[in-house]
Tab-separated table of C-alpha atoms and ligand atoms in Angstrom:
chain	number	residue	atom	x	y	z
U	1	MET	CA	108.405	68.657	120.162
U	2	LYS	CA	111.910	68.642	119.201
U	3	THR	CA	114.401	71.503	119.658
U	4	VAL	CA	115.109	73.754	116.350
U	5	PHE	CA	119.048	74.271	115.514
U	6	LEU	CA	119.260	77.404	113.530
U	7	ILE	CA	122.431	77.155	111.451
U	8	HIS	CA	123.308	80.920	110.367
U	9	GLU	CA	126.051	83.245	109.954
U	10	ASN	CA	124.015	86.763	110.112
U	11	LYS	CA	122.427	87.672	113.560
U	12	ASP	CA	120.404	90.629	111.857
U	13	TRP	CA	118.849	88.091	109.517
U	14	SER	CA	118.160	85.662	111.959
U	15	GLU	CA	116.752	87.684	114.706
U	16	PRO	CA	113.256	88.198	113.148
U	17	LEU	CA	112.777	84.355	112.911
U	18	GLU	CA	113.914	83.736	116.417
U	19	LYS	CA	111.139	86.385	117.532
U	20	CYS	CA	108.910	84.300	115.638
U	21	LEU	CA	109.805	81.068	117.442
U	22	GLN	CA	109.656	82.695	120.676
U	23	GLU	CA	106.254	83.996	119.943
U	24	ILE	CA	104.589	80.172	119.073
U	25	GLY	CA	106.813	78.597	121.984
U	26	LEU	CA	109.050	76.763	119.807
U	27	PRO	CA	112.140	75.719	121.370
U	28	TYR	CA	115.755	76.312	119.426
U	29	VAL	CA	119.347	76.854	119.799
U	30	GLU	CA	121.144	79.034	117.659
U	31	TRP	CA	124.222	77.887	115.797
U	32	TYR	CA	126.201	80.821	114.751
U	33	MET	CA	128.667	79.525	112.069
U	34	VAL	CA	131.298	82.141	112.738
U	35	ASN	CA	132.623	80.832	115.882
U	36	ARG	CA	131.621	77.289	116.277
U	37	PHE	CA	133.649	74.123	115.885
U	38	ILE	CA	132.371	70.751	115.499
U	39	ASP	CA	133.428	67.894	117.036
U	40	MET	CA	132.813	65.197	114.635
U	41	SER	CA	133.833	62.118	116.980
U	42	THR	CA	130.285	63.036	118.815
U	43	ALA	CA	126.791	62.666	117.481
U	44	PRO	CA	124.706	65.571	116.684
U	45	PRO	CA	122.337	66.600	119.392
U	46	ASP	CA	118.645	65.472	119.232
U	47	GLY	CA	116.474	68.083	117.230
U	48	ILE	CA	115.810	69.437	113.725
U	49	PHE	CA	117.952	71.429	111.974
U	50	TYR	CA	117.389	74.563	109.647
U	51	ASN	CA	120.222	75.989	107.425
U	52	ARG	CA	120.279	79.510	106.861
U	53	MET	CA	123.682	79.601	105.470
U	54	SER	CA	124.459	82.915	103.002
U	55	ALA	CA	126.315	82.637	99.726
U	56	SER	CA	127.480	86.176	101.020
U	57	ALA	CA	128.868	85.314	104.231
U	58	HIS	CA	132.263	86.840	102.866
U	59	SER	CA	130.872	90.240	102.617
U	60	ARG	CA	130.461	90.154	106.098
U	61	GLY	CA	133.824	88.980	106.903
U	62	HIS	CA	132.626	85.034	107.658
U	63	ARG	CA	134.784	83.824	104.574
U	64	TYR	CA	134.591	80.280	105.589
U	65	SER	CA	131.266	79.915	107.429
U	66	PRO	CA	129.862	78.438	104.265
U	67	GLU	CA	132.665	75.416	103.957
U	68	LEU	CA	132.130	74.898	107.724
U	69	THR	CA	128.354	74.530	107.248
U	70	ALA	CA	128.583	72.278	104.310
U	71	GLY	CA	130.917	69.923	106.566
U	72	LEU	CA	128.246	70.256	109.573
U	73	LEU	CA	125.381	69.231	107.253
U	74	ALA	CA	127.367	66.233	106.072
U	75	TRP	CA	127.886	65.304	109.584
U	76	LEU	CA	124.102	65.977	110.487
U	77	GLU	CA	122.932	64.085	107.457
U	78	SER	CA	125.269	60.874	108.140
U	79	ASN	CA	123.999	60.916	111.674
U	80	ASP	CA	120.382	60.850	110.218
U	81	ARG	CA	119.170	64.106	111.667
U	82	LEU	CA	116.629	65.931	109.855
U	83	VAL	CA	117.763	68.886	107.928
U	84	ILE	CA	115.424	71.806	106.391
U	85	ASN	CA	117.531	73.195	103.390
U	86	GLY	CA	120.643	70.577	103.794
U	87	SER	CA	123.592	69.491	101.570
U	88	ASN	CA	121.799	70.022	98.472
U	89	ALA	CA	120.560	73.540	99.233
U	90	ILE	CA	123.935	74.899	100.501
U	91	ARG	CA	125.447	73.197	97.139
U	92	LEU	CA	122.581	75.516	95.370
U	93	GLU	CA	123.015	78.375	97.384
U	94	LEU	CA	127.054	78.588	96.793
U	95	SER	CA	126.966	78.243	93.014
U	96	LYS	CA	124.741	79.757	90.605
U	97	MET	CA	126.272	77.118	87.702
U	98	VAL	CA	124.487	74.631	90.142
U	99	GLN	CA	121.289	76.605	90.258
U	100	TYR	CA	121.379	76.857	86.365
U	101	SER	CA	122.027	73.115	85.898
U	102	ALA	CA	119.002	72.531	88.436
U	103	LEU	CA	116.642	74.582	86.784
U	104	LYS	CA	117.490	73.446	83.250
U	105	GLU	CA	116.903	70.028	84.239
U	106	VAL	CA	113.075	70.877	85.133
U	107	ASP	CA	112.927	72.940	81.906
U	108	ILE	CA	113.207	76.635	83.226
U	109	GLN	CA	114.808	78.665	80.799
U	110	VAL	CA	117.925	80.593	81.920
U	111	PRO	CA	119.957	83.389	80.646
U	112	ARG	CA	122.722	82.298	78.535
U	113	THR	CA	125.755	81.920	80.525
U	114	ILE	CA	129.514	81.282	80.280
U	115	ALA	CA	131.416	80.643	83.358
U	116	ALA	CA	135.170	81.761	83.039
U	117	ILE	CA	138.184	81.718	85.664
U	118	ASN	CA	140.473	84.372	84.402
U	119	HIS	CA	140.804	87.872	82.571
U	120	SER	CA	141.094	86.728	79.314
U	121	GLY	CA	138.379	83.852	79.451
U	122	ILE	CA	135.690	86.416	80.606
U	123	LEU	CA	136.941	88.575	77.312
U	124	GLU	CA	136.641	85.117	75.396
U	125	ALA	CA	133.632	84.224	76.500
U	126	ALA	CA	132.047	87.560	75.939
U	127	GLU	CA	132.807	86.943	72.329
U	128	PHE	CA	129.868	84.083	72.360
U	129	LEU	CA	127.505	86.849	73.388
U	130	ARG	CA	125.858	90.025	72.014
U	131	TYR	CA	125.937	93.131	74.207
U	132	PRO	CA	124.685	94.349	76.270
U	133	ILE	CA	126.070	91.711	78.770
U	134	ILE	CA	126.251	91.164	82.465
U	135	THR	CA	128.873	89.862	84.401
U	136	LYS	CA	128.219	88.518	87.922
U	137	HIS	CA	129.712	86.225	90.762
U	138	ASN	CA	129.273	82.290	90.806
U	139	ARG	CA	129.041	82.671	94.595
U	140	ALA	CA	127.305	85.998	95.265
U	141	GLY	CA	124.003	87.186	96.836
U	142	LYS	CA	122.970	90.603	97.385
U	143	GLY	CA	123.852	91.427	93.894
U	144	LEU	CA	127.491	91.337	94.842
U	145	GLY	CA	129.727	92.034	91.593
U	146	VAL	CA	126.658	92.248	89.082
U	147	LYS	CA	128.005	94.445	86.401
U	148	LEU	CA	126.256	95.676	82.957
U	149	PHE	CA	128.118	96.344	79.733
U	150	HIS	CA	127.285	97.717	76.555
U	151	SER	CA	130.446	97.108	74.812
U	152	GLU	CA	133.654	95.454	74.582
U	153	ILE	CA	135.586	98.681	75.214
U	154	GLU	CA	133.632	98.791	78.691
U	155	LEU	CA	134.271	95.201	79.394
U	156	LYS	CA	138.183	95.500	78.732
U	157	GLU	CA	138.222	98.730	81.062
U	158	TYR	CA	136.526	96.788	83.608
U	159	VAL	CA	138.616	93.587	83.467
U	160	PHE	CA	141.899	95.274	83.006
U	161	GLY	CA	141.209	98.677	84.628
U	162	GLY	CA	142.318	97.648	88.460
U	163	VAL	CA	138.897	97.681	89.648
U	164	PHE	CA	137.959	93.854	88.620
U	165	GLU	CA	136.213	92.142	91.546
U	166	SER	CA	136.877	88.400	91.711
U	167	SER	CA	133.952	85.945	92.639
U	168	VAL	CA	135.243	84.536	95.938
U	169	ASP	CA	135.229	81.131	94.330
U	170	GLY	CA	137.348	82.376	91.329
U	171	ILE	CA	134.374	81.851	89.057
U	172	THR	CA	133.040	84.869	87.058
U	173	LEU	CA	129.665	84.292	84.871
U	174	VAL	CA	129.254	86.238	81.754
U	175	GLN	CA	125.647	86.551	80.515
U	176	ASP	CA	123.095	87.526	78.599
U	177	TYR	CA	121.241	90.554	79.874
U	178	ILE	CA	117.769	90.528	79.823
U	179	GLU	CA	115.895	93.610	79.421
U	180	ALA	CA	112.778	94.065	81.325
U	181	PRO	CA	110.797	96.593	79.618
U	182	ASP	CA	109.301	98.090	83.296
U	183	SER	CA	112.572	97.530	84.636
U	184	SER	CA	111.496	95.196	87.203
U	185	ILE	CA	112.253	91.442	88.240
U	186	THR	CA	109.991	89.048	89.910
U	187	ARG	CA	111.049	87.209	93.194
U	188	VAL	CA	108.825	84.037	94.050
U	189	GLU	CA	109.094	82.986	97.755
U	190	PHE	CA	108.189	79.417	98.616
U	191	VAL	CA	108.133	77.845	102.121
U	192	ASN	CA	107.464	74.169	102.606
U	193	GLN	CA	107.908	73.997	98.533
U	194	LYS	CA	104.676	76.051	98.663
U	195	VAL	CA	104.400	79.736	97.167
U	196	LEU	CA	103.962	81.947	100.032
U	197	TYR	CA	103.822	85.050	97.694
U	198	ALA	CA	105.626	86.748	94.822
U	199	LEU	CA	107.282	90.316	94.824
U	200	ARG	CA	107.557	92.727	92.145
U	201	VAL	CA	111.011	94.383	92.548
U	202	ASP	CA	111.794	97.962	90.540
U	203	THR	CA	115.449	97.380	89.628
U	204	SER	CA	115.856	100.923	88.073
U	205	ASP	CA	118.297	102.073	91.250
U	206	GLY	CA	120.298	98.863	90.603
U	207	PHE	CA	121.162	95.271	91.176
U	208	GLU	CA	121.673	95.296	95.039
U	209	LEU	CA	118.290	93.734	95.579
U	210	CYS	CA	118.344	92.413	99.171
U	211	PRO	CA	114.591	92.481	100.886
U	212	ALA	CA	115.483	91.983	104.522
U	213	ASP	CA	114.793	94.824	107.024
U	214	SER	CA	118.332	94.864	107.632
U	215	CYS	CA	119.509	95.764	104.041
U	216	GLU	CA	117.352	98.562	103.512
U	217	MET	CA	119.824	101.126	104.549
U	218	ASP	CA	122.295	99.702	102.394
U	219	GLN	CA	119.866	100.106	99.202
U	220	LEU	CA	119.223	103.980	99.882
U	221	GLY	CA	121.853	105.478	97.551
U	222	HIS	CA	123.926	102.219	97.439
U	223	THR	CA	124.050	100.918	93.863
U	224	ILE	CA	126.508	99.330	91.619
U	225	ASP	CA	125.836	100.246	88.264
U	226	ARG	CA	124.101	103.811	87.460
U	227	SER	CA	124.168	102.940	83.834
U	228	SER	CA	121.721	104.914	81.584
U	229	VAL	CA	119.357	101.967	81.383
U	230	PHE	CA	118.230	102.926	84.984
U	231	LYS	CA	115.016	104.904	84.674
U	232	LYS	CA	113.880	107.241	87.248
U	233	LYS	CA	111.667	105.623	90.030
U	234	THR	CA	107.995	105.455	89.788
U	235	ARG	CA	106.980	103.022	92.223
U	236	PRO	CA	107.940	101.247	95.471
U	237	LYS	CA	111.058	99.489	95.337
U	238	PHE	CA	109.451	96.173	96.721
U	239	GLU	CA	105.470	95.346	96.115
U	240	ILE	CA	104.062	91.935	96.946
U	241	ILE	CA	102.061	91.040	93.467
U	242	ASP	CA	98.194	90.629	93.994
U	243	ASP	CA	97.255	87.034	93.005
U	244	PHE	CA	100.347	85.782	91.524
U	245	THR	CA	99.514	82.216	91.321
U	246	SER	CA	96.613	82.690	89.055
U	247	GLN	CA	98.721	84.571	86.474
U	248	SER	CA	99.489	82.234	83.294
U	249	ILE	CA	103.467	82.645	83.866
U	250	ALA	CA	102.856	81.159	87.740
U	251	GLN	CA	100.942	78.432	86.152
U	252	THR	CA	103.735	77.232	83.911
U	253	LEU	CA	106.794	78.245	86.193
U	254	VAL	CA	105.312	77.354	89.664
U	255	PRO	CA	104.949	73.499	88.914
U	256	ARG	CA	108.484	73.345	87.468
U	257	MET	CA	109.782	75.361	90.632
U	258	GLU	CA	107.679	73.135	92.912
U	259	ARG	CA	109.491	70.047	90.929
U	260	LEU	CA	112.858	71.544	91.178
U	261	MET	CA	112.619	71.591	95.045
U	262	LYS	CA	111.184	68.064	95.545
U	263	LYS	CA	114.073	67.072	93.198
U	264	VAL	CA	116.798	68.793	95.113
U	265	GLY	CA	115.357	68.473	98.631
U	266	ILE	CA	114.647	72.007	99.481
U	267	ASP	CA	111.812	73.397	101.434
U	268	VAL	CA	112.526	77.161	101.546
U	269	ALA	CA	113.768	79.481	98.668
U	270	ALA	CA	113.187	82.271	96.460
U	271	PHE	CA	113.405	82.264	92.551
U	272	GLU	CA	114.234	85.141	90.701
U	273	PHE	CA	112.911	86.002	87.149
U	274	ILE	CA	112.696	88.606	84.387
U	275	LEU	CA	110.508	88.829	81.602
U	276	ASP	CA	111.755	90.679	78.377
U	277	LYS	CA	109.894	92.654	75.838
U	278	ASP	CA	108.409	89.604	74.070
U	279	ALA	CA	107.231	87.669	77.789
U	280	ASN	CA	109.958	85.347	77.506
U	281	CYS	CA	110.885	84.289	80.834
U	282	PHE	CA	114.243	83.907	82.536
U	283	VAL	CA	115.356	82.545	85.907
U	284	TYR	CA	118.504	83.611	86.931
U	285	ASP	CA	118.709	83.283	90.806
U	286	ILE	CA	117.648	80.743	93.411
U	287	ASN	CA	117.956	81.996	96.887
U	288	VAL	CA	118.104	79.107	99.479
U	289	ASN	CA	118.356	81.660	102.184
U	290	THR	CA	115.778	84.206	101.761
U	291	ASN	CA	114.720	87.036	103.906
U	292	TYR	CA	111.817	88.944	104.320
U	293	ASN	CA	110.573	92.475	105.051
U	294	LYS	CA	107.559	93.413	107.473
U	295	ASP	CA	107.165	96.622	105.777
U	296	ILE	CA	106.653	95.011	102.556
U	297	GLU	CA	104.330	92.151	104.044
U	298	ARG	CA	101.918	94.315	105.938
U	299	LYS	CA	99.595	94.910	103.455
U	300	SER	CA	99.103	91.621	102.346
U	301	LYS	CA	99.304	90.486	106.017
U	302	ILE	CA	101.675	87.287	105.018
U	303	SER	CA	104.868	87.187	107.236
U	304	GLY	CA	107.639	84.853	105.907
U	305	PHE	CA	109.416	84.318	108.940
U	306	THR	CA	105.709	83.469	110.648
U	307	THR	CA	105.099	80.861	108.070
U	308	ILE	CA	109.127	79.475	108.356
U	309	ALA	CA	108.151	79.689	112.299
U	310	ASN	CA	104.987	77.414	111.890
U	311	PHE	CA	106.364	75.045	109.575
U	312	LEU	CA	109.361	74.288	111.711
U	313	LYS	CA	106.805	73.718	114.272
U	314	LYS	CA	105.016	71.272	112.433
U	315	VAL	CA	107.994	69.398	111.258
U	316	SER	CA	109.445	69.416	114.908
U	317	LYS	CA	106.022	68.151	116.395
U	318	SER	CA	106.046	65.164	113.568
U	319	GLN	CA	109.751	64.070	115.029
U	320	LYS	CA	109.540	61.141	117.671
K	401	ADP	N1	120.941	88.763	83.120
K	401	ADP	C1	120.609	89.266	83.776
K	401	ADP	N2	119.866	90.357	83.020
K	401	ADP	C2	119.273	91.321	83.566
K	401	ADP	N3	119.174	91.656	84.882
K	401	ADP	C3	120.027	90.811	85.459
K	401	ADP	C4	120.691	89.832	84.852
K	401	ADP	N4	120.899	88.964	86.095
K	401	ADP	C5	121.156	89.379	87.345
K	401	ADP	N5	120.622	90.743	87.102
K	401	ADP	C6	120.015	91.771	87.842
K	401	ADP	O1	121.029	91.777	88.962
K	401	ADP	C7	120.291	91.430	90.204
K	401	ADP	C8	121.118	90.493	91.140
K	401	ADP	O2	121.668	89.517	90.222
K	401	ADP	P1	121.555	88.076	90.834
K	401	ADP	O3	121.929	86.956	89.669
K	401	ADP	O4	120.317	87.774	91.271
K	401	ADP	O5	122.674	87.927	91.759
K	401	ADP	P2	122.644	87.603	93.616
K	401	ADP	O6	122.541	86.229	93.573
K	401	ADP	O7	123.892	88.377	94.038
K	401	ADP	O8	121.358	88.017	93.772
K	401	ADP	C9	118.853	90.674	89.628
K	401	ADP	O9	118.076	90.916	90.651
K	401	ADP	C10	118.729	91.558	88.586
K	401	ADP	O10	118.072	92.590	88.722
K	402	MG	MG1	119.525	87.632	93.210
């Protein structure tokens, strides 16, 4: 069995996976991409590598960890090391423009989106869309920078009002707002390119929707936009959907998502989609670094981290 190298920048998110690896006796080494250096003149150690770098690293003060990781993955791959969620995965993780391009390639509909890099560009982009619209960061995660606007006046106020938050890569996406009649989105989790489960997420409290155990505290009372579209909460924020794969929407979407994962070469991911009032489906986010919450999972008896640990064990055993 080969050692697994866990590449990440968030110990809170890594810990539950490490516990599962310990439980199944899979040897692992943590590569914390905050205080590492990489001697590129040497060969990487023997093992398999699992990349869990997050697009929101900068929000934890780790501004350059993703860039260091992109270089690290290139070094590993050029030395023929097996990387789960390698270079292509980090390209997706760090850019919604890359995500949307990949989604379109497999015939998955995305909300109409225009990318801009300065204030006047954002306003110009909005002229092509119909309000309400959303702005969001091209490099985000955790709903960073997602704002809803009902009019040009509101958008101008935001852009010029001194509170504008720029994406860490400078790219703001201006996007059609897709209104879900029941204020929910669906997040489909995949491990080993197979559906693990789908979560229904109630969005009536706002757009920060990280399901990780360690994010729970942030979500209580910490919302980005309290616009009138948010209704009073009537059900749990996250719940696993019973028998998602037998629903007709899953039968269309899942094979396309699987195709994308194969094409791009990613094994672990979560896709988020919204259904509008006419049941049109729009996928708007792919999370290559995904997290699970044990309280949400309890009822279903499926554990995302245990499934990943077992998957890594299988891969590790298959390597000579
Ligand atoms: N086009 C959209 N229409 C309606 N709601 C959206 C749209 N885009 C994002 N949202 C809401 O904002 C949340 C965060 O946006 P998302 O694109 O997933 O960013 P992140 O990558 O930061 O998670 C979504 O889960 C959803 O609730
Ligand atoms: Mg998201």
